[in-house]
Coordinates of C-alpha atoms and ligand atoms in Angstrom, one line a residue:
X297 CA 7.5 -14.9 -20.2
X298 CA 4.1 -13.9 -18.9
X299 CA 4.2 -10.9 -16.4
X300 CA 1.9 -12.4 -13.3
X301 CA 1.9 -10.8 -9.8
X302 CA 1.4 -13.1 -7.2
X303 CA 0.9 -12.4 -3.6
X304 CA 2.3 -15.5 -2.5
X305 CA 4.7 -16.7 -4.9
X306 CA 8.3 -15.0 -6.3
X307 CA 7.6 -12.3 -8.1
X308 CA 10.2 -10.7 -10.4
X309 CA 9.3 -7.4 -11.7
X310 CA 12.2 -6.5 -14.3
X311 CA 10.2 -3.7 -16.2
X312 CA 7.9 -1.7 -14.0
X313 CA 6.3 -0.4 -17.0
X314 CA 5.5 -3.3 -17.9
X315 CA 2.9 -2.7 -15.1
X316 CA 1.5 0.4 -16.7
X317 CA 0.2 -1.4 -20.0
X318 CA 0.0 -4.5 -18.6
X319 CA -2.3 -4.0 -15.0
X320 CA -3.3 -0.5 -15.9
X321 CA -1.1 0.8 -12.8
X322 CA -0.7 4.3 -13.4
X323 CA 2.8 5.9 -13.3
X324 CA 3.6 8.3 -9.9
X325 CA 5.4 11.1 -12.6
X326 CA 2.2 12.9 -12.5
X327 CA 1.1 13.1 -8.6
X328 CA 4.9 13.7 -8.1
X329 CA 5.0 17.1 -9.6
X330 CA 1.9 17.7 -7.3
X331 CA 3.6 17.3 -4.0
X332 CA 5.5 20.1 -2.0
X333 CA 7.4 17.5 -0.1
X334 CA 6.6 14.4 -1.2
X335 CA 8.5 11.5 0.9
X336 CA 12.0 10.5 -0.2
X337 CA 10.9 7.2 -1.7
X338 CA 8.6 9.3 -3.9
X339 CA 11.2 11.8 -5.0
X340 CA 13.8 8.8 -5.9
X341 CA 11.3 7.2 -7.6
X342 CA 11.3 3.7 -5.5
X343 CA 7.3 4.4 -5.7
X344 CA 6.3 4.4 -9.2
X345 CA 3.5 3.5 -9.7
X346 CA -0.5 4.0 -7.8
X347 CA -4.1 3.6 -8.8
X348 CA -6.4 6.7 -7.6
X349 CA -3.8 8.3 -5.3
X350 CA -5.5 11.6 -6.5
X351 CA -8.2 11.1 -4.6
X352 CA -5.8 11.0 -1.6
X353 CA -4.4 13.8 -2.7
X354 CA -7.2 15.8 -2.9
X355 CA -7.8 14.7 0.5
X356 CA -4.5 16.3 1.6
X357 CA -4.3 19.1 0.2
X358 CA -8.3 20.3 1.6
X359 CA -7.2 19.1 4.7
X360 CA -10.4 16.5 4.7
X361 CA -10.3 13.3 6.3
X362 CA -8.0 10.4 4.7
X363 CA -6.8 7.3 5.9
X364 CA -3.5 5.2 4.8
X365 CA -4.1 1.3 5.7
X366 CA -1.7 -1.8 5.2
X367 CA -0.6 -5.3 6.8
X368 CA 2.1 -7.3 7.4
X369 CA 1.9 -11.1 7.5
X370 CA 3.7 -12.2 10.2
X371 CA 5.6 -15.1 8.7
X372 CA 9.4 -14.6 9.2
X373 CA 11.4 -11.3 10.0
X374 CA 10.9 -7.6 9.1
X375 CA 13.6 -6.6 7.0
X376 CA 14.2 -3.4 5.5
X377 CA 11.1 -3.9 2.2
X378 CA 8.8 -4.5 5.1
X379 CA 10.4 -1.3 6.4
X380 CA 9.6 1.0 3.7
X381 CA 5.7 -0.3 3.8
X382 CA 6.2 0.8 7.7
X383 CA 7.9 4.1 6.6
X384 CA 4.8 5.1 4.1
X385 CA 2.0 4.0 6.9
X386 CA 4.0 6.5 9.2
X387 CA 4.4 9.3 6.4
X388 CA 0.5 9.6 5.7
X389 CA 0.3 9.3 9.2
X390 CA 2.8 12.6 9.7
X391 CA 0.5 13.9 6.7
X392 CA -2.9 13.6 9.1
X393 CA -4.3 10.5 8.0
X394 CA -5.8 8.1 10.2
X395 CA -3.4 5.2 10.3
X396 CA -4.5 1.1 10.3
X397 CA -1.7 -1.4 10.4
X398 CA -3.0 -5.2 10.2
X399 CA -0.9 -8.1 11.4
X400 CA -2.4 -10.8 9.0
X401 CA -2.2 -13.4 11.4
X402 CA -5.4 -14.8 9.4
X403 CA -3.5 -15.1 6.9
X404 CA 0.2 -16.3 8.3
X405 CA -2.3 -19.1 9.9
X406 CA -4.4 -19.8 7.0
X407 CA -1.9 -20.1 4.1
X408 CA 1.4 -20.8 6.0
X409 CA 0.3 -22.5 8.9
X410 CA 1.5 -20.9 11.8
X411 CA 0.5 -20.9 14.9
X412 CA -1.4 -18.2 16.5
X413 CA 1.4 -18.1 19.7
X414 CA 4.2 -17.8 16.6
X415 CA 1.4 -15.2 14.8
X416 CA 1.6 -13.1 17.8
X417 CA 5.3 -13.2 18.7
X418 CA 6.5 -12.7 15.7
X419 CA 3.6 -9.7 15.1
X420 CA 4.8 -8.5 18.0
X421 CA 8.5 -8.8 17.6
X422 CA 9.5 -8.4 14.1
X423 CA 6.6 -6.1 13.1
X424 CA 4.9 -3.3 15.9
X425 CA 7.7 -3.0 17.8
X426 CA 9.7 -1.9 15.0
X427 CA 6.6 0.5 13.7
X428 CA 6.6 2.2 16.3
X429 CA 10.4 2.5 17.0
X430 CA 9.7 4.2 13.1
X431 CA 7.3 6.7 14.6
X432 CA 4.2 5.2 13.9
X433 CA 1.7 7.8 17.0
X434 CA -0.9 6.7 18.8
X435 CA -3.7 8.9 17.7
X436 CA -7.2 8.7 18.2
X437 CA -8.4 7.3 14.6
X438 CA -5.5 5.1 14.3
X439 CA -5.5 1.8 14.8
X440 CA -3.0 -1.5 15.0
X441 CA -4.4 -4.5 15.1
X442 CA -4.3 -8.6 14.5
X443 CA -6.7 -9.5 12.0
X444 CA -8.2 -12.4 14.1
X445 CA -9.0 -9.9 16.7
X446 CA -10.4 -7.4 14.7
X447 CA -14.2 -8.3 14.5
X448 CA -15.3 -5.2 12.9
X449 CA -13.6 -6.3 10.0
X450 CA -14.2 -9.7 10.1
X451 CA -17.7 -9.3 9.9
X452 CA -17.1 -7.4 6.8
X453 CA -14.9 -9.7 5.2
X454 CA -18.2 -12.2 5.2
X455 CA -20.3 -9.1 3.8
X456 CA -17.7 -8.7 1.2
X457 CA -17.4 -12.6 0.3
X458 CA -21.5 -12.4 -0.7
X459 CA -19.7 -10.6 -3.8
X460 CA -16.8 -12.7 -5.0
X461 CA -17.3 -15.8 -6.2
X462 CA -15.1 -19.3 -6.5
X463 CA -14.2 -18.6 -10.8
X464 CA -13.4 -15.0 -9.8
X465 CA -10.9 -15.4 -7.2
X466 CA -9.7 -19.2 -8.7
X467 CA -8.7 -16.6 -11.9
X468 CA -6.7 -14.2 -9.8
X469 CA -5.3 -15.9 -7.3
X470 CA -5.1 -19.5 -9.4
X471 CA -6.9 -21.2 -6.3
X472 CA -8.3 -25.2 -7.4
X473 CA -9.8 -27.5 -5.8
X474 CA -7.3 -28.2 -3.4
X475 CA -7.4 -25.1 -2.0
X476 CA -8.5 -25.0 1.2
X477 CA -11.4 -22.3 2.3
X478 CA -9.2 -20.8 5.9
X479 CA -6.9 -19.4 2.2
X480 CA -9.5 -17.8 0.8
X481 CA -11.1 -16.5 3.5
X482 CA -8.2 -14.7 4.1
X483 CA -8.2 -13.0 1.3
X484 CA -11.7 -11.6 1.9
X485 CA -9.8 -10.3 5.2
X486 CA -7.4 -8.7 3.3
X487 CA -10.2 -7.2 1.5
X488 CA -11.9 -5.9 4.6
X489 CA -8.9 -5.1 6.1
X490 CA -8.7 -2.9 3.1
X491 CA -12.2 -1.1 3.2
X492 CA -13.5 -1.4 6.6
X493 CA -11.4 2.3 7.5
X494 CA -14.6 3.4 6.0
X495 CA -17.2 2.1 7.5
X496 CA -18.8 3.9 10.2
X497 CA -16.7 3.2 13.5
X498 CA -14.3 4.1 12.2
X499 CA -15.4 7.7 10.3
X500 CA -17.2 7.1 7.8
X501 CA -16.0 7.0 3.9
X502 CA -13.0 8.9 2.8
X503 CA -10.0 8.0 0.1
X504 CA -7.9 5.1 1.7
X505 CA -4.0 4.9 0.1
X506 CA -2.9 1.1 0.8
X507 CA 1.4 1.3 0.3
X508 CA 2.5 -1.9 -1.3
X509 CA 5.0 -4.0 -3.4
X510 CA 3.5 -4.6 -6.7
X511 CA 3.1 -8.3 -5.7
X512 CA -0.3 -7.2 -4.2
X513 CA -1.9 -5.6 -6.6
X514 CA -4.4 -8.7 -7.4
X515 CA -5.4 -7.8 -3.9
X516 CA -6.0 -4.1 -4.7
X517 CA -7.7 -4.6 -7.7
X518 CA -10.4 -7.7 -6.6
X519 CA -10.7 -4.8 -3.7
X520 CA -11.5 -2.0 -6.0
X521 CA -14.0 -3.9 -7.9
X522 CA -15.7 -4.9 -4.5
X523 CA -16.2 -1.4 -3.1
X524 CA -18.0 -1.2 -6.7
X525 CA -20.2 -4.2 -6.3
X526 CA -21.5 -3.3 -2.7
X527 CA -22.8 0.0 -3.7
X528 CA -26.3 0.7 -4.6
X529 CA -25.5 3.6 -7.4
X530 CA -23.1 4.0 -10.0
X531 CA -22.4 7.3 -10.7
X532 CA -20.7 8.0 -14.4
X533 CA -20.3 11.0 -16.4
X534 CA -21.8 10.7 -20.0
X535 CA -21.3 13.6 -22.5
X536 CA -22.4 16.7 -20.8
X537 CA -24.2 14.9 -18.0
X538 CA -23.8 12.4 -14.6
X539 CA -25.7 9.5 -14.9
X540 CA -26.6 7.9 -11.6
X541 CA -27.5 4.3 -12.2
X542 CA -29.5 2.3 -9.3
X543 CA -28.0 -1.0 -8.7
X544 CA -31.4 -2.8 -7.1
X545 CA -31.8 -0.4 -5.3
X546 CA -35.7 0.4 -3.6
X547 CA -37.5 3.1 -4.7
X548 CA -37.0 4.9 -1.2
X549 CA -33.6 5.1 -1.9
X550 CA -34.1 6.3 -5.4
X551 CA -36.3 8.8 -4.0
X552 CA -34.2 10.0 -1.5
X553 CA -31.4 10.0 -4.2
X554 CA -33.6 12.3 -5.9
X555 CA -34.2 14.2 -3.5
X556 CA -30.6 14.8 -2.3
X557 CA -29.4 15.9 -5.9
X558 CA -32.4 18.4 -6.4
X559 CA -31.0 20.1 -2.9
X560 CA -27.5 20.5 -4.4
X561 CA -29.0 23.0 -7.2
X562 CA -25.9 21.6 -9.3
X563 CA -28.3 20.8 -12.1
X564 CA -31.2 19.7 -13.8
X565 CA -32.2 16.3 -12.0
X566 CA -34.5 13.9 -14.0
X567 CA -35.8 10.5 -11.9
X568 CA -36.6 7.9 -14.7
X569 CA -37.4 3.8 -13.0
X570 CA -34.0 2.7 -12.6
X571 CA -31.2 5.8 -13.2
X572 CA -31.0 9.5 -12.0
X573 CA -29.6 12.2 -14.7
X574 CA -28.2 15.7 -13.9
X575 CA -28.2 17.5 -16.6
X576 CA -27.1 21.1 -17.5
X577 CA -24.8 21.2 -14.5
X578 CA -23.8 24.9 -13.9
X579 CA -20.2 24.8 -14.0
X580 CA -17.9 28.3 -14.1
X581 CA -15.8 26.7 -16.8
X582 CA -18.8 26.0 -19.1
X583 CA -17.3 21.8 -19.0
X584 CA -17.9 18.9 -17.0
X585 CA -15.2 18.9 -14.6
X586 CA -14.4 15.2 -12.6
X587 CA -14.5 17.6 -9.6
X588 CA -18.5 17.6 -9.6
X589 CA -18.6 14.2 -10.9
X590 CA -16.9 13.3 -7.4
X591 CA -19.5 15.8 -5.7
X592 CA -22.3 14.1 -6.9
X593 CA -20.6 10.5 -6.1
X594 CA -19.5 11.4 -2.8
X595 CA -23.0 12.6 -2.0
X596 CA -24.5 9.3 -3.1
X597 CA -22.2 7.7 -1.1
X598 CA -22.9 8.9 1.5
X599 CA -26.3 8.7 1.4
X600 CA -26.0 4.9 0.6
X601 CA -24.3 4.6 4.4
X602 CA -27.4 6.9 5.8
X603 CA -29.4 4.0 4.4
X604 CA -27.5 0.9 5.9
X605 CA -25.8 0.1 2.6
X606 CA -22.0 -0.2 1.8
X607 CA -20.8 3.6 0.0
X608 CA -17.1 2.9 -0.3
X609 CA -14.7 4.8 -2.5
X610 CA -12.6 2.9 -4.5
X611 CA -9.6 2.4 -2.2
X612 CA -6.3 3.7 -3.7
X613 CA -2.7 2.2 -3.6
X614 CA 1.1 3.2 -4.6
X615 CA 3.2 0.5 -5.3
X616 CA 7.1 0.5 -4.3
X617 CA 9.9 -1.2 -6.6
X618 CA 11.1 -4.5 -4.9
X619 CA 15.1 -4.5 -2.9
X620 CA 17.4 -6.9 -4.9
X621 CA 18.4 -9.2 -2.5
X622 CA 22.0 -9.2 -1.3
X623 CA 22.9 -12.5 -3.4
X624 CA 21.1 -11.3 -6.3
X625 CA 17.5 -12.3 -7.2
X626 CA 14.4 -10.8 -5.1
X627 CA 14.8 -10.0 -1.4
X628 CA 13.2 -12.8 0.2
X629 CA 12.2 -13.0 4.4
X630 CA 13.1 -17.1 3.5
X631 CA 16.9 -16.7 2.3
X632 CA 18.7 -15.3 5.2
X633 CA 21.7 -14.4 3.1
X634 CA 19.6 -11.8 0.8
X635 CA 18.1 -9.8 3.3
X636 CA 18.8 -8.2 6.3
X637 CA 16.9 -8.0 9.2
X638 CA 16.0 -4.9 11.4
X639 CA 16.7 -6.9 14.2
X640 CA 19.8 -8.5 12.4
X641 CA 22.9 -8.0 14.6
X642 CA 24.8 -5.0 13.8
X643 CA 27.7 -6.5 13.4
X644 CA 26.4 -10.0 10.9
X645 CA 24.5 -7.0 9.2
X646 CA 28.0 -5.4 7.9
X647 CA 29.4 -9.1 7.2
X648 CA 26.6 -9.8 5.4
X649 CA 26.9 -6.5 3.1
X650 CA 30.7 -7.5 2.7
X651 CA 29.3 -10.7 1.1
X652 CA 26.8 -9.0 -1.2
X653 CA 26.6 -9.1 -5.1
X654 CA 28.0 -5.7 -6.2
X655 CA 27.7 -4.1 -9.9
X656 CA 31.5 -4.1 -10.1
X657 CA 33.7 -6.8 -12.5
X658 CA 36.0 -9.6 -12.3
X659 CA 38.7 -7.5 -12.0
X660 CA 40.6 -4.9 -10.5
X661 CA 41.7 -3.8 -13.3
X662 CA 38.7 -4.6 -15.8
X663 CA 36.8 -2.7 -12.7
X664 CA 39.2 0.1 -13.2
X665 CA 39.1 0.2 -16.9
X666 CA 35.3 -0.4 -17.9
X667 CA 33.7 1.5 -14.3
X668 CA 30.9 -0.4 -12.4
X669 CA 27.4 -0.8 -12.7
X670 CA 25.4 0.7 -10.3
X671 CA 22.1 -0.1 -11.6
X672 CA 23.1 -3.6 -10.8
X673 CA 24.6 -3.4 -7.5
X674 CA 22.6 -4.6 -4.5
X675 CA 24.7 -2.3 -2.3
X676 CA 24.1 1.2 -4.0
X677 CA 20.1 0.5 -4.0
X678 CA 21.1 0.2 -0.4
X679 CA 21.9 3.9 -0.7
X680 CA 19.3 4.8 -2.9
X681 CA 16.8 3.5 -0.9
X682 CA 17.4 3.4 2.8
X683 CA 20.9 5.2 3.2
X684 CA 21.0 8.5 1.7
X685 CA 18.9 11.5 1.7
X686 CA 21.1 13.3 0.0
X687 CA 21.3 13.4 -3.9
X688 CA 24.4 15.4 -4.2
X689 CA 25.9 12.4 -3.0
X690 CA 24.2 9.8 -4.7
X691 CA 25.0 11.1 -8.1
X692 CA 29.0 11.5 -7.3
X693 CA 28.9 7.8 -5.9
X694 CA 27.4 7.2 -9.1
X695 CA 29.8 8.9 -11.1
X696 CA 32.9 7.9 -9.6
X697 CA 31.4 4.1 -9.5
X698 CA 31.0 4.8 -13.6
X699 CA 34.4 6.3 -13.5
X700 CA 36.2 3.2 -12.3
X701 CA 37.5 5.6 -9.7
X702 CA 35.6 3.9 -6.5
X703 CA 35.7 0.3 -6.0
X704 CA 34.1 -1.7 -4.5
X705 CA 35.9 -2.3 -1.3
X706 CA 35.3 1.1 -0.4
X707 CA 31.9 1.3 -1.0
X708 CA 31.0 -1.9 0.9
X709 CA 32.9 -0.9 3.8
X710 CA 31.3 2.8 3.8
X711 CA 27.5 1.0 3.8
X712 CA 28.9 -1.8 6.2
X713 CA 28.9 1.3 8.6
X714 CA 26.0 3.3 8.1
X715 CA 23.7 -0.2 8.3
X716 CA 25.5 -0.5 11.7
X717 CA 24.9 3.0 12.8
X718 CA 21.0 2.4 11.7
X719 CA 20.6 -0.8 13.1
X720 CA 21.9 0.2 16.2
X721 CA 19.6 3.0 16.6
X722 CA 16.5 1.3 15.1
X723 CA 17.3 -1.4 17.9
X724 CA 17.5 1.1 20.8
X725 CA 14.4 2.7 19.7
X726 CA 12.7 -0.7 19.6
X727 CA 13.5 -1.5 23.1
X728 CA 11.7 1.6 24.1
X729 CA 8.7 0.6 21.8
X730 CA 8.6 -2.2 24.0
X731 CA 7.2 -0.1 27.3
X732 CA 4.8 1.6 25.2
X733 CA 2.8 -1.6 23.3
X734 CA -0.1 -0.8 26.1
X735 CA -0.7 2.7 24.1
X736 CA -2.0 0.6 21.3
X737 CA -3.9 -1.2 22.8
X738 CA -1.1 -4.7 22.8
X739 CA -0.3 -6.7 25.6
X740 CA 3.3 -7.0 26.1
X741 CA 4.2 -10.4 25.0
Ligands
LIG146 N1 -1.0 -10.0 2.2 C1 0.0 -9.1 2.7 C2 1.4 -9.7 2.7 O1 1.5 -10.8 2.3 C3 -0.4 -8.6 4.1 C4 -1.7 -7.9 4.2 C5 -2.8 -8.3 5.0 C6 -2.0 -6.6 3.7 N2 -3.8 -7.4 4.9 C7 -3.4 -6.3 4.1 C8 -1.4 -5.7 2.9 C9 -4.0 -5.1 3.8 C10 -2.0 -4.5 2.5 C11 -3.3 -4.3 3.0 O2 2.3 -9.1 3.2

């Protein structure tokens, strides 16, 4: 079967690396290694996969600005895989990012017709509320917002549609005739939801991380490519040189291009009609590092915004394995019985994980003979993901599950509890989200 992602169909992702060789996602082994104390998802490997997270990084570990951006449409409940998106927005947060979390109630309204009273209640209710019970701050820089009030980046979702045509966005999204334009549109939002932490207002460029399920990574990519298209320059490194390439743009901005790449002293800087070249770039290790190559691109970039024109860097993302849902299959907001809700009650939350599909056998005794499956069972990725921090354990659950020494009653009841416990205690701390909306700027409902 063909591997397709699609945003707003059922995705099933069997073989994530599939998505390496396939989409050209890279793998999170590498950036991994890099981080002193990387988030819990990170170090169990539920993220694993991200395009350009270096340059986020980098960002981090210089202590320069970063932001992390994503959105949530509100079309059902938050349940616990809208709650790890929540948990990375509040993580790059904690690491000194500015934060943006979108309601896409463009979107909710565009492609699943709800209403903007259902938008905002449910925004509201199954989404910021439980954010901020999370921990997501009010900081200055940080922002959450519904898309159709968000005019800033509405007007740069038009900007951005001047660059993506009907064929492009019929390809990824397999849009026809019938489509109506309110759906597309909202994919430009998306899209400026996506850049518009860069523009100006809101500080300027800087490397954006947008946390995901893989389902969205049409959206990252068509994004990627349009930072590209609304830049002026294109800066590459050839050989032994960086090549910066006018896209249209006027011969003021060439000069001043010039100009600002002669005042660096990086190199030997040649103007010819259409493309700049810096050649014989003085670099300690004698080699053309991508450290100056993002030197010389940042500086273009910003220059490009001096000059009224769009500099973006190519947003980043890192992409999150998908919850089997409790009845098997994918973990779905629709099917009631496969998730459960962070506003579930406690006690339909544990009945509910008494009903689920567990890795273990027929029988008793087949269980105790052949050992379960873990891999397969819905209740230890409860663990693995949400449950426990704490690997000693994980790996003698695992063991003893192998071992046919734990069964499944046990285990069940055991996570029955700890959902419970959380639930309860997410829900407390959303009632006292509730008094403190107005600090982000949201009307109590
Ligand atoms: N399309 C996303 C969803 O279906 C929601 C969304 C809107 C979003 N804008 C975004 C996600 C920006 C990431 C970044 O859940």
């Amino acid at each position: 079967m063909e591997l397709k992602l699609d945003p707003w169909g059922a995705v099933h992702v069997d073989d994530y690396t599939k998505l390496f060789e396939v989409f050209g996602i890279s793998s999170f082994d590498d950036i991994l290694l890099k981080l002193k104390e990387p988030h819990p998802y990170m170090a169990h490997k539920i993220i694993f996969g991200h395009r350009n997270y270096d340059s986020v990084l980098r960002a981090m570990h210089r202590s320069e600005p970063f932001a992390v951006m994503s959105g949530f449409m509100p079309s059902g409940r938050a349940h616990f895989g809208h709650m790890m998106v929540m948990n990375e927005i509040i993580w790059h947060q904690q690491q000194g990012g500015d934060a943006f979390a979108a309601i896409a109630d463009m979107e909710a309204h565009a492609v699943r017709g709800i209403s903007w009273e259902k938008c905002r209640s449910l925004g509201i209710n199954e989404y910021l509320l439980s954010l901020i019970a999370l921990g997501f701050e009010p900081k200055e820089g940080s922002h959450i917002y519904f898309q159709s009030e968000n005019y800033k980046m509405r007007n740069l979702a038009f900007e951005l549609g001047r660059e993506a045509n009907f064929s492009e966005v019929s390809a990824i999204y397999g849009f026809s005739g019938e489509t109506h334009i309110s759906h597309m549109e909202s994919v430009m939002a998306q899209s400026a939801d996506i850049l518009h932490p860069q523009l100006e207002e809101f500080g300027g460029p800087k490397p954006v991380v947008i946390p995901v399920g893989a389902d969205q990574d049409p959206h990252i990519k068509l994004t990627r490519d349009l930072a590209y298209r609304m830049r002026k320059f294109l800066v590459e490194q050839r050989k032994d040189y960086i090549s910066i390439r006018g896209k249209a743009a006027s011969p003021q901005l060439m000069q001043a291009a010039e100009l600002a790449l002669k005042e660096t002293g990086l190199g030997r800087v040649k103007r010819y009609e259409e493309h700049i070249d810096v050649t014989e770039i003085q670099d300690r290790s004698g080699l053309l590092s991508g450290a100056i190559l993002e030197v010389i691109d940042r500086l273009i970039i910003k220059l490009e915004n001096e000059h009224g024109h769009y500099g973006f860097i190519p947003p980043a993302s890192i992409y999150h394995r998908f919850m089997t849902g409790l009845t098997g299959g994918k973990m779905s907001s629709s099917k009631p019985e496969s998730h459960i809700a962070l506003t579930e009650d406690p006690q339909e939350a544990g009945k509910k994980i008494m009903r689920a599909i567990t890795g273990g056998r027929q029988s008793l005794a087949e269980q105790k003979k052949l050992g379960g499956e873990p891999e397969k069972c819905s209740i230890y990725e409860f663990l693995v993901f949400h449950l426990s921090q704490d690997d000693k354990e994980l790996l003698e659950l695992d063991a003893q599950c192998r071992l046919g020494r734990r069964m499944c009653g046990t285990c069940k009841k055991d996570v029955a509890e700890r959902i419970e416990r959380f639930l309860r205690e997410h829900q407390q701390a959303r009632e006292a989200a509730k008094e403190r909306l107005p600090e982000f700027g949201i009307k109590a409902l």
